[in-house]
Tab-separated table of C-alpha atoms in Angstrom:
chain	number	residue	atom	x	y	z
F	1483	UNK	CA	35.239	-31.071	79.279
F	1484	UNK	CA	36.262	-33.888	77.030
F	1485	UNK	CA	40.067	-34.353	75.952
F	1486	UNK	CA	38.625	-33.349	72.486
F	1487	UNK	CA	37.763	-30.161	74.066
F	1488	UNK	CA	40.722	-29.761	76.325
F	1489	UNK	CA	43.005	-30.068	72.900
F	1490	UNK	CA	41.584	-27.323	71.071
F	1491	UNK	CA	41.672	-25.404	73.991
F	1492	UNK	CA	45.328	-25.533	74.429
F	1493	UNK	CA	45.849	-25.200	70.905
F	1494	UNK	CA	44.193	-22.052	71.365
F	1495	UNK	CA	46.725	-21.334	73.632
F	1496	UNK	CA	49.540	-22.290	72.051
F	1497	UNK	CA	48.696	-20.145	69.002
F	1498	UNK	CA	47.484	-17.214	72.086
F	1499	UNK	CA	50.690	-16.851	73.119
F	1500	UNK	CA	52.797	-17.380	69.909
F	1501	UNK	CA	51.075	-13.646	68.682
F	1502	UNK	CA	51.934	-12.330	72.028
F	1503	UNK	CA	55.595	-13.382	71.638
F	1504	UNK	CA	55.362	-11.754	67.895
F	1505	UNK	CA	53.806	-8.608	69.386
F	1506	UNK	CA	56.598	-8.076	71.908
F	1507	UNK	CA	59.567	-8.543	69.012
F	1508	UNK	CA	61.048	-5.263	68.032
F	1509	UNK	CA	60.926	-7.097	64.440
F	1510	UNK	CA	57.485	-7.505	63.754
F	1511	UNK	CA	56.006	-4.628	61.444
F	1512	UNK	CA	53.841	-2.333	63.025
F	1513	UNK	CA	51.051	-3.394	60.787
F	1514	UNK	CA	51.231	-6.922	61.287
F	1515	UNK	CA	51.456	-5.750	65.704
F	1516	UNK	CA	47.941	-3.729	65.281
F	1517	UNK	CA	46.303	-7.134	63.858
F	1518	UNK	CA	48.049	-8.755	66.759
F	1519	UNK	CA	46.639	-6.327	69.661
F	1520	UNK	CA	43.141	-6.416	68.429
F	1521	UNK	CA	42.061	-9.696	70.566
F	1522	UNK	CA	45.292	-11.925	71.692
F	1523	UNK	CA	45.256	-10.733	75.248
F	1524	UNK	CA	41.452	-10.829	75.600
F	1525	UNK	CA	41.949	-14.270	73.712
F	1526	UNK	CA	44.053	-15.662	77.083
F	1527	UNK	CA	41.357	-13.769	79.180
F	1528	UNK	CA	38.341	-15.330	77.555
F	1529	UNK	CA	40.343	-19.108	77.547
F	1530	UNK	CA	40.542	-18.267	81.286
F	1531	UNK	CA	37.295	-18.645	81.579
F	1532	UNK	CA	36.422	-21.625	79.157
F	1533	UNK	CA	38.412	-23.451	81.942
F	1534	UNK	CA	37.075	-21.575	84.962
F	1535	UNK	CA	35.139	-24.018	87.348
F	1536	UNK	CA	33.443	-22.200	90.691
F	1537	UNK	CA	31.467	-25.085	90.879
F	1538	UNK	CA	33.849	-27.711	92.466
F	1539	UNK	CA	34.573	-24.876	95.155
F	1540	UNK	CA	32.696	-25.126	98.529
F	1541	UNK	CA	33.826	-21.623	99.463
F	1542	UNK	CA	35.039	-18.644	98.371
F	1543	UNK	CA	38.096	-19.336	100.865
F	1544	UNK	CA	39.259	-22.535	99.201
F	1545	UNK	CA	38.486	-20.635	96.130
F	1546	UNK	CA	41.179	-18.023	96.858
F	1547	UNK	CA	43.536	-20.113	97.966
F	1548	UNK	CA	43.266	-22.264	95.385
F	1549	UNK	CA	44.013	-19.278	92.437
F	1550	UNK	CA	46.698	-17.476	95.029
F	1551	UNK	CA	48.675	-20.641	94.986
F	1552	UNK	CA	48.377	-21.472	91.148
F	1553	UNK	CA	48.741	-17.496	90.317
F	1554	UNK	CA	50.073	-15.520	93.008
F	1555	UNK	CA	52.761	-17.487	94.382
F	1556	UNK	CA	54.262	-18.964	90.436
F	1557	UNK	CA	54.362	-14.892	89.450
F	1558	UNK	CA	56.296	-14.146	92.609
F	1559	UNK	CA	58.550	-16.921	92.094
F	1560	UNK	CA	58.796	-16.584	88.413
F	1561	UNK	CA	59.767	-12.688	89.138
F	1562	UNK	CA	62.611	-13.589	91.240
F	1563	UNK	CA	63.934	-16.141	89.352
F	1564	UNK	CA	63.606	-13.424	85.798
F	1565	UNK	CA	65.558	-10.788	88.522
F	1566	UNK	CA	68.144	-13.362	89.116
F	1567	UNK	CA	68.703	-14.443	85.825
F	1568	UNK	CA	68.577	-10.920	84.640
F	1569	UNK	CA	71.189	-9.543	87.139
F	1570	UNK	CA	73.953	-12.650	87.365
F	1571	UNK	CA	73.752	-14.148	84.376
F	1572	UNK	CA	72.752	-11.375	81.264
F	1573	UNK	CA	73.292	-8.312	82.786
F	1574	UNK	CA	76.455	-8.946	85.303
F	1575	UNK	CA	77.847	-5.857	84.668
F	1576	UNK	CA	75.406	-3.878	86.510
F	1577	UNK	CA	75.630	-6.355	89.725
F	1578	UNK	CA	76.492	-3.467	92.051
F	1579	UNK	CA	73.907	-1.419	90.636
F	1580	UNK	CA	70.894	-3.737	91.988
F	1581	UNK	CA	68.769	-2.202	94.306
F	1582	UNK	CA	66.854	-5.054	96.184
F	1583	UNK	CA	64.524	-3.597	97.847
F	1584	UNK	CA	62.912	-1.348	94.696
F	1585	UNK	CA	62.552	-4.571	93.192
F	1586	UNK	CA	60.487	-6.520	96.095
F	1587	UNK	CA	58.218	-3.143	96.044
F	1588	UNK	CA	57.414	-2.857	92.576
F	1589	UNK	CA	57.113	-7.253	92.351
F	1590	UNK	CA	54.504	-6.451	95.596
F	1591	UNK	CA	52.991	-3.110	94.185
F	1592	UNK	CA	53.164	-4.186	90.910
F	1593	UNK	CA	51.747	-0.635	89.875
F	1594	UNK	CA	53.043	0.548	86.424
F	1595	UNK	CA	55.740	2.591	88.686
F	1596	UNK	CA	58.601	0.045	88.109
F	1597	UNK	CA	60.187	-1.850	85.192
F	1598	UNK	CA	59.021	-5.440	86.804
F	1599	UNK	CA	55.644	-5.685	85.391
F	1600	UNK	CA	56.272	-8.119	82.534
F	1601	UNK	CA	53.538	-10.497	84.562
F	1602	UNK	CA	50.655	-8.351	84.878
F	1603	UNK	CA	48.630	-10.504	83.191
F	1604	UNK	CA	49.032	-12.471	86.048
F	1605	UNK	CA	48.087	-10.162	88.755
F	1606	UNK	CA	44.858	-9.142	86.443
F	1607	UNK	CA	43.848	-12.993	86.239
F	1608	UNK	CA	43.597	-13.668	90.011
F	1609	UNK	CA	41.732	-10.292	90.832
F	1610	UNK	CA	39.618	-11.117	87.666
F	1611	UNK	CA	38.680	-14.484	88.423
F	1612	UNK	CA	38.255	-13.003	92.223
F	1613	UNK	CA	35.332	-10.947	90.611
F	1614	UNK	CA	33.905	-13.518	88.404
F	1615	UNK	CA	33.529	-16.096	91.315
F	1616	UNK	CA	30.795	-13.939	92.886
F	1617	UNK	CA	29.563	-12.779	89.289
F	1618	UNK	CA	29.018	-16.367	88.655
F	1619	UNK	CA	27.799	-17.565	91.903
F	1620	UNK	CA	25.083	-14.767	92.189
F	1621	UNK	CA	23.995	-14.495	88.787
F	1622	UNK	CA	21.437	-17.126	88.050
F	1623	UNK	CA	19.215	-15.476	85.485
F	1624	UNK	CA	20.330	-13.773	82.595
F	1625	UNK	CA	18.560	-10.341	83.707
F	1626	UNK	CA	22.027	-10.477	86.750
F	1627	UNK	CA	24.384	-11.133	84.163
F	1628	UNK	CA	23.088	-8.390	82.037
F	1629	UNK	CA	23.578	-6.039	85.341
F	1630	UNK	CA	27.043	-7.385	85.906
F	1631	UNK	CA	28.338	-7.071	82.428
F	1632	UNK	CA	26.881	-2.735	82.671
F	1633	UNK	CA	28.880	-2.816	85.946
F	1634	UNK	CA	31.996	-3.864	84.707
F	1635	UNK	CA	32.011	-1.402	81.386
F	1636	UNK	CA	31.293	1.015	83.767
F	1637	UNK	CA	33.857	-0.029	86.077
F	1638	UNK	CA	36.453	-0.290	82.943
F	1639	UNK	CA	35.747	3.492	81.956
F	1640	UNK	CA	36.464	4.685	85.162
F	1641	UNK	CA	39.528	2.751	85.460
F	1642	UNK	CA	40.308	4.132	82.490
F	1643	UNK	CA	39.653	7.765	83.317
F	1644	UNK	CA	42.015	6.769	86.327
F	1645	UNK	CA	44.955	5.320	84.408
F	1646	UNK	CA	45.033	8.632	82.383
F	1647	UNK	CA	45.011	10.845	85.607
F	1648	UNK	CA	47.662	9.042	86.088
F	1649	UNK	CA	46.648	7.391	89.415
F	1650	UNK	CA	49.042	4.445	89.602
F	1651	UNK	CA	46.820	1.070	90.603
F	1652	UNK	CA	48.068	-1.100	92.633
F	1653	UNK	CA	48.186	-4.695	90.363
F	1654	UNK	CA	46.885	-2.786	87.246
F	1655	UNK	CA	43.609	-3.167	89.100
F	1656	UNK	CA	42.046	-0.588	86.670
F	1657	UNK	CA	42.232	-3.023	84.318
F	1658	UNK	CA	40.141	-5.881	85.955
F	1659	UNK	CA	36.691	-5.404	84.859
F	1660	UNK	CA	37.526	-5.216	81.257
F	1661	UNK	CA	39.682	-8.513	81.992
F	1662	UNK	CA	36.821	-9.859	83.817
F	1663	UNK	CA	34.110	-9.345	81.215
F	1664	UNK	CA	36.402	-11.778	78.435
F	1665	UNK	CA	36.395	-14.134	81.207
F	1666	UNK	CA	33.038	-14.061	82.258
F	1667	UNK	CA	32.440	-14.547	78.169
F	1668	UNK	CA	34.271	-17.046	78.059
F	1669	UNK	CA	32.610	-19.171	81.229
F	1670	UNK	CA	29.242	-18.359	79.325
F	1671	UNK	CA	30.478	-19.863	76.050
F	1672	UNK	CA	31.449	-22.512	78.051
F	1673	UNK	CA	27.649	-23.454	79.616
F	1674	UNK	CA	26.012	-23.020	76.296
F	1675	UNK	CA	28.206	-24.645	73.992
F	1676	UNK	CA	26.423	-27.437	72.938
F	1677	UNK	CA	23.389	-24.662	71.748
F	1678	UNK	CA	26.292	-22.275	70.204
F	1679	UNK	CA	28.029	-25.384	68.190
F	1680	UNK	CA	26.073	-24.114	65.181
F	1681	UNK	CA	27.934	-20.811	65.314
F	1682	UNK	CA	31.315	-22.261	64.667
F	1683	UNK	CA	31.282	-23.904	61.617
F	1684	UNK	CA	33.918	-22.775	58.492
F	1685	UNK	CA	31.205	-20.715	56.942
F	1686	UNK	CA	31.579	-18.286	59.420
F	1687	UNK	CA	34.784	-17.826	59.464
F	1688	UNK	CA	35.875	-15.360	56.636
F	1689	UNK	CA	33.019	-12.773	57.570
F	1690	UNK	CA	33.998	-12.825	61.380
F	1691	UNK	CA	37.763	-12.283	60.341
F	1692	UNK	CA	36.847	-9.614	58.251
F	1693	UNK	CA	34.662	-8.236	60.772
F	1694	UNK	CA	37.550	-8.077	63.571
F	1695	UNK	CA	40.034	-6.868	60.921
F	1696	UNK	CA	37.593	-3.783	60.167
F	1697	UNK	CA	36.433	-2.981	63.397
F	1698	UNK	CA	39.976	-2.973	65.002
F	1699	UNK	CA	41.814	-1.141	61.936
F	1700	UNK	CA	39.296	1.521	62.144
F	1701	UNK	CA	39.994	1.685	65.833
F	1702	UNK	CA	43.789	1.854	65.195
F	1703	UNK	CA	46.541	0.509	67.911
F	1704	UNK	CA	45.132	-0.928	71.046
F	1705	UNK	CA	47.243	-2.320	73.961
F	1706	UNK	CA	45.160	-3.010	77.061
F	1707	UNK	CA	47.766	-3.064	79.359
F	1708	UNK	CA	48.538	0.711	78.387
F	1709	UNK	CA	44.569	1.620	78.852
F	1710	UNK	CA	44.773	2.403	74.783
F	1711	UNK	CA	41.684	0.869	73.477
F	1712	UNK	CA	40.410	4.102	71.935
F	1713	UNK	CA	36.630	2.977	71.241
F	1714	UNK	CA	35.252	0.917	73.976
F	1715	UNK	CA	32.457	-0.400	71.419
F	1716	UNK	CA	34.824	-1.236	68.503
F	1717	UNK	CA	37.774	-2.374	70.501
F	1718	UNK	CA	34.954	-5.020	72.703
F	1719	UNK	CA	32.945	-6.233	68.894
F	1720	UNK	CA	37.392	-6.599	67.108
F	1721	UNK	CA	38.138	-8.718	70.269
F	1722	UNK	CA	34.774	-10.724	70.372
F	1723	UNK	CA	35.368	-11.480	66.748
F	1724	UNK	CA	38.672	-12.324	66.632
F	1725	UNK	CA	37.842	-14.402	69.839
F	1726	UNK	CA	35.118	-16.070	67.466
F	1727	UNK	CA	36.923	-16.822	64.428
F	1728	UNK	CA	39.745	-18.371	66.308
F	1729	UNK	CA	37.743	-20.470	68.218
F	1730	UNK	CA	35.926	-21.489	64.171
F	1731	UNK	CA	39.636	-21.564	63.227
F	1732	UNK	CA	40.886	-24.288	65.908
F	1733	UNK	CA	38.038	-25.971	66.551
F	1734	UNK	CA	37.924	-27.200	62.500
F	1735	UNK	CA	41.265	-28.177	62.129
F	1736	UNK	CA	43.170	-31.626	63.336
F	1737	UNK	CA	45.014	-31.767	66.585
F	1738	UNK	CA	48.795	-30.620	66.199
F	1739	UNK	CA	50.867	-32.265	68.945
F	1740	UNK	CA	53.590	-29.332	68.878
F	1741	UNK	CA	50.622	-26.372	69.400
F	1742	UNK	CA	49.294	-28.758	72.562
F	1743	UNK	CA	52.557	-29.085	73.880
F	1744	UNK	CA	52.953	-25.556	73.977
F	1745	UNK	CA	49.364	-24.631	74.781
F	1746	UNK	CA	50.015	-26.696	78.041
F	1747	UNK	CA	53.233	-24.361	78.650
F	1748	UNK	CA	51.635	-21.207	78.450
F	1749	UNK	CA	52.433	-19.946	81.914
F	1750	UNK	CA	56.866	-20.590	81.458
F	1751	UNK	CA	56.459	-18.969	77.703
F	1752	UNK	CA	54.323	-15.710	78.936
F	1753	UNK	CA	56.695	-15.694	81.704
F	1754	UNK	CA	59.757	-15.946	80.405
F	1755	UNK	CA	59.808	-15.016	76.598
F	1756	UNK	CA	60.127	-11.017	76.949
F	1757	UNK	CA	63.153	-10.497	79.598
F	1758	UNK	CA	65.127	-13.547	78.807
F	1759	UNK	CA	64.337	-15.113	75.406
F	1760	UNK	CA	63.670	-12.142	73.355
F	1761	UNK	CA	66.443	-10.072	75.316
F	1762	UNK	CA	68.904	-13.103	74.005
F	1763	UNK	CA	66.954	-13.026	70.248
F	1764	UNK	CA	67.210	-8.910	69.958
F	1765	UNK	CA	70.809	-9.200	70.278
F	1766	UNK	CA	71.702	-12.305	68.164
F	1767	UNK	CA	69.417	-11.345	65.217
F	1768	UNK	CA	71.027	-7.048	65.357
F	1769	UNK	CA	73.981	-9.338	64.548
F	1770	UNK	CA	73.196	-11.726	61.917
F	1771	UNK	CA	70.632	-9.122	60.327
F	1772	UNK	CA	73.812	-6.814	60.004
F	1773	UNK	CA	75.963	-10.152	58.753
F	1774	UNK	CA	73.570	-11.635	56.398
F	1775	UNK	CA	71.392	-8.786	54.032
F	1776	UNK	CA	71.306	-10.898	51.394
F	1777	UNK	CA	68.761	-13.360	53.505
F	1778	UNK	CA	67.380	-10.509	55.967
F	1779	UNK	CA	65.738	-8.733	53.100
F	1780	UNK	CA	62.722	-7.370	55.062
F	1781	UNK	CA	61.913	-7.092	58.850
F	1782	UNK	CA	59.270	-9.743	58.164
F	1783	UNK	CA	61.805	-12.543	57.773
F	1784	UNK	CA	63.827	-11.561	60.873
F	1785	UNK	CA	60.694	-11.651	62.732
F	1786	UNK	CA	59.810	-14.685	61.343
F	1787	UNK	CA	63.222	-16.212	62.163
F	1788	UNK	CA	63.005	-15.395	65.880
F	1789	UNK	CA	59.645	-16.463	66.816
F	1790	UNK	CA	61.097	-19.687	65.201
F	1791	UNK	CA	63.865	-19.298	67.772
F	1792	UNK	CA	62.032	-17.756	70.474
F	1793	UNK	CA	59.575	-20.911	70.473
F	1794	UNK	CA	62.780	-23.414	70.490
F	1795	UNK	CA	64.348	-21.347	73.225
F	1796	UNK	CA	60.707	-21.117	75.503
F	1797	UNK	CA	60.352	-24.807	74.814
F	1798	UNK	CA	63.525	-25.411	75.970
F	1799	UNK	CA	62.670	-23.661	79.666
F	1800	UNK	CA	59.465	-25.101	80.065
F	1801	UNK	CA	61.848	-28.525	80.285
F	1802	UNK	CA	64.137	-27.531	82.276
F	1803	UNK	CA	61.070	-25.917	84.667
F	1804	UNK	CA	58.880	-28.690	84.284
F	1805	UNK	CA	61.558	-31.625	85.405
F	1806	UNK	CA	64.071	-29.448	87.203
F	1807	UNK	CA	62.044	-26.748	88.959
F	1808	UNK	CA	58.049	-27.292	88.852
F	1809	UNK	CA	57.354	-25.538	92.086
F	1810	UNK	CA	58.101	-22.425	90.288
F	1811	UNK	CA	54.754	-22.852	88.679
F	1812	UNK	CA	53.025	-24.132	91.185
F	1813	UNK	CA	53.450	-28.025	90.514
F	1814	UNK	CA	54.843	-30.895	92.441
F	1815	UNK	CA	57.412	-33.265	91.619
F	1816	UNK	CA	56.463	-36.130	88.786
F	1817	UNK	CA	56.919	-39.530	91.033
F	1818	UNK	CA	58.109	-42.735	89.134
């Protein structure tokens, strides 16, 4: 990739995970969340595998190791360090109440059962990029990938069907070939972008918005990590063209320093945003919403006020992580 590339990428990312942050605030109107859900999760998905290289990889062994060490071992760390912060510093009052041993299970198990599952994203990215190493490795004609992409819907519905029996997946693994076909996408973009350049100039961008907003109002609320994606045919063509129009969005505007600063922090803000910043936010903004009506006017503004926040605050961790504690996500120590 060039830097050129690599920018609007992370700007991508950066503006990926500032709607998830909005979409998790008990602020933002519903109407504004349903926009929201329609394509920023398969957004990170797809960026996944813009980036995704199998190439570089003489075998699937190194291959694993490589994504269990930059995914598994930052979510188990970043989980214990959430727990701790959680239990001794934000919630001390319930220090005798901590039960240890439910929380290694469900940070192991990680199977909807247990309220530790703010990183399943996680978990679905390495088992997803698991599948699209040997998608990718044996699929050399389009006719394979065509096969591929039928066995994944396939595979989605019927993780789907499972979810609502209720049958508890370990690592929300019913959720994996829906993850995997937004990354696979996204790897495909990747090898044909010079011939799909056309496809992303401004003129398209109005009618794909439009497109995505149609297609997922019709197909009301969708949260993938709750199995609601109603229909699988509008909820795949919403995502794909909000995927598209943010990619004809980012990819025609100058670079913006602050959105590639946090596109490069992705990981501490996903991680970290939900059950410390906004837990801190929620209860600072009850107050001054309460204290100040004359500003607060509409839920809109407060909303508006703590993603404001909630970016300062998840800026302000991903220091602290990145000079203080980089092992957490799986870096080493900057040398002078």
């Amino acid at each position: 990739m060039s830097s050129k590339r690599i920018k609007y990428i992370d700007m991508l990312k950066a503006f990926c995970i500032i709607l998830v942050i909005a979409g998790h605030m008990g602020y933002t109107p519903a109407k504004v969340k349903l926009l929201l859900y329609i394509f920023h999760i398969p957004l990170f998905f797809f960026l996944s595998g813009m980036t995704l290289n199998v190439a570089k990889y003489t075998s699937f062994f190194e291959f694993f190791v490589r994504k269990f060490k930059t995914i598994v071992i930052p979510c188990f760390l970043m989980n214990i360090s959430i727990f701790s912060i959680k239990s001794f510093i934000l919630q001390p009052q319930f220090i005798l109440k901590i039960d240890i041993i439910h929380f290694i299970k469900a940070m192991i198990v990680a199977d909807r059962m247990h309220i530790y599952y703010q990183l399943w994203f996680l978990n679905v990215l390495f088992l997803a990029e698991l599948v699209c190493y040997f998608a990718i490795k044996y699929s050399d004609t389009l006719y394979k990938y065509i096969i591929v992409y039928i066995v994944l819907i396939l595979s989605g519905s019927l993780g789907k069907k499972l979810y609502e029996m209720e049958f508890w997946l370990i690592w929300s693994f019913d959720l994996v070939p829906y993850a995997s076909i937004f990354i696979l996408s996204g790897y495909v973009l990747r090898k044909n972008l010079a011939t799909l350049q056309r496809y992303f100039r401004k003129v398209y961008f109005l009618p794909v918005t439009v497109v995505s907003i149609i297609c997922g109002v019709y197909n009301t609320r969708v949260d993938l990590y709750y199995q609601q994606i109603n229909s699988i045919s509008l909820y795949f063509i919403a995502a794909f063209f909000g995927i598209w129009a943010s990619f004809i969005l980012f990819k025609n505007i100058p670079n913006i320093p602050i959105l590639e600063r946090i596109g490069g922090n992705t990981l501490i803000y996903y991680a970290y945003h939900s059950p410390i910043v906004l837990y801190i936010l929620d209860i600072i903004m009850e107050q001054l919403a309460g204290k100040y009506t004359g500003i607060f006017v509409s839920n809109y503004i407060i909303a508006i006020v703590e993603l404001f926040l909630a970016i300062i605050l998840c800026e302000l961790i991903a220091k602290i992580i990145n000079n203080t504690f980089p092992f957490i996500i799986g870096k080493s120590f900057k040398t002078t």
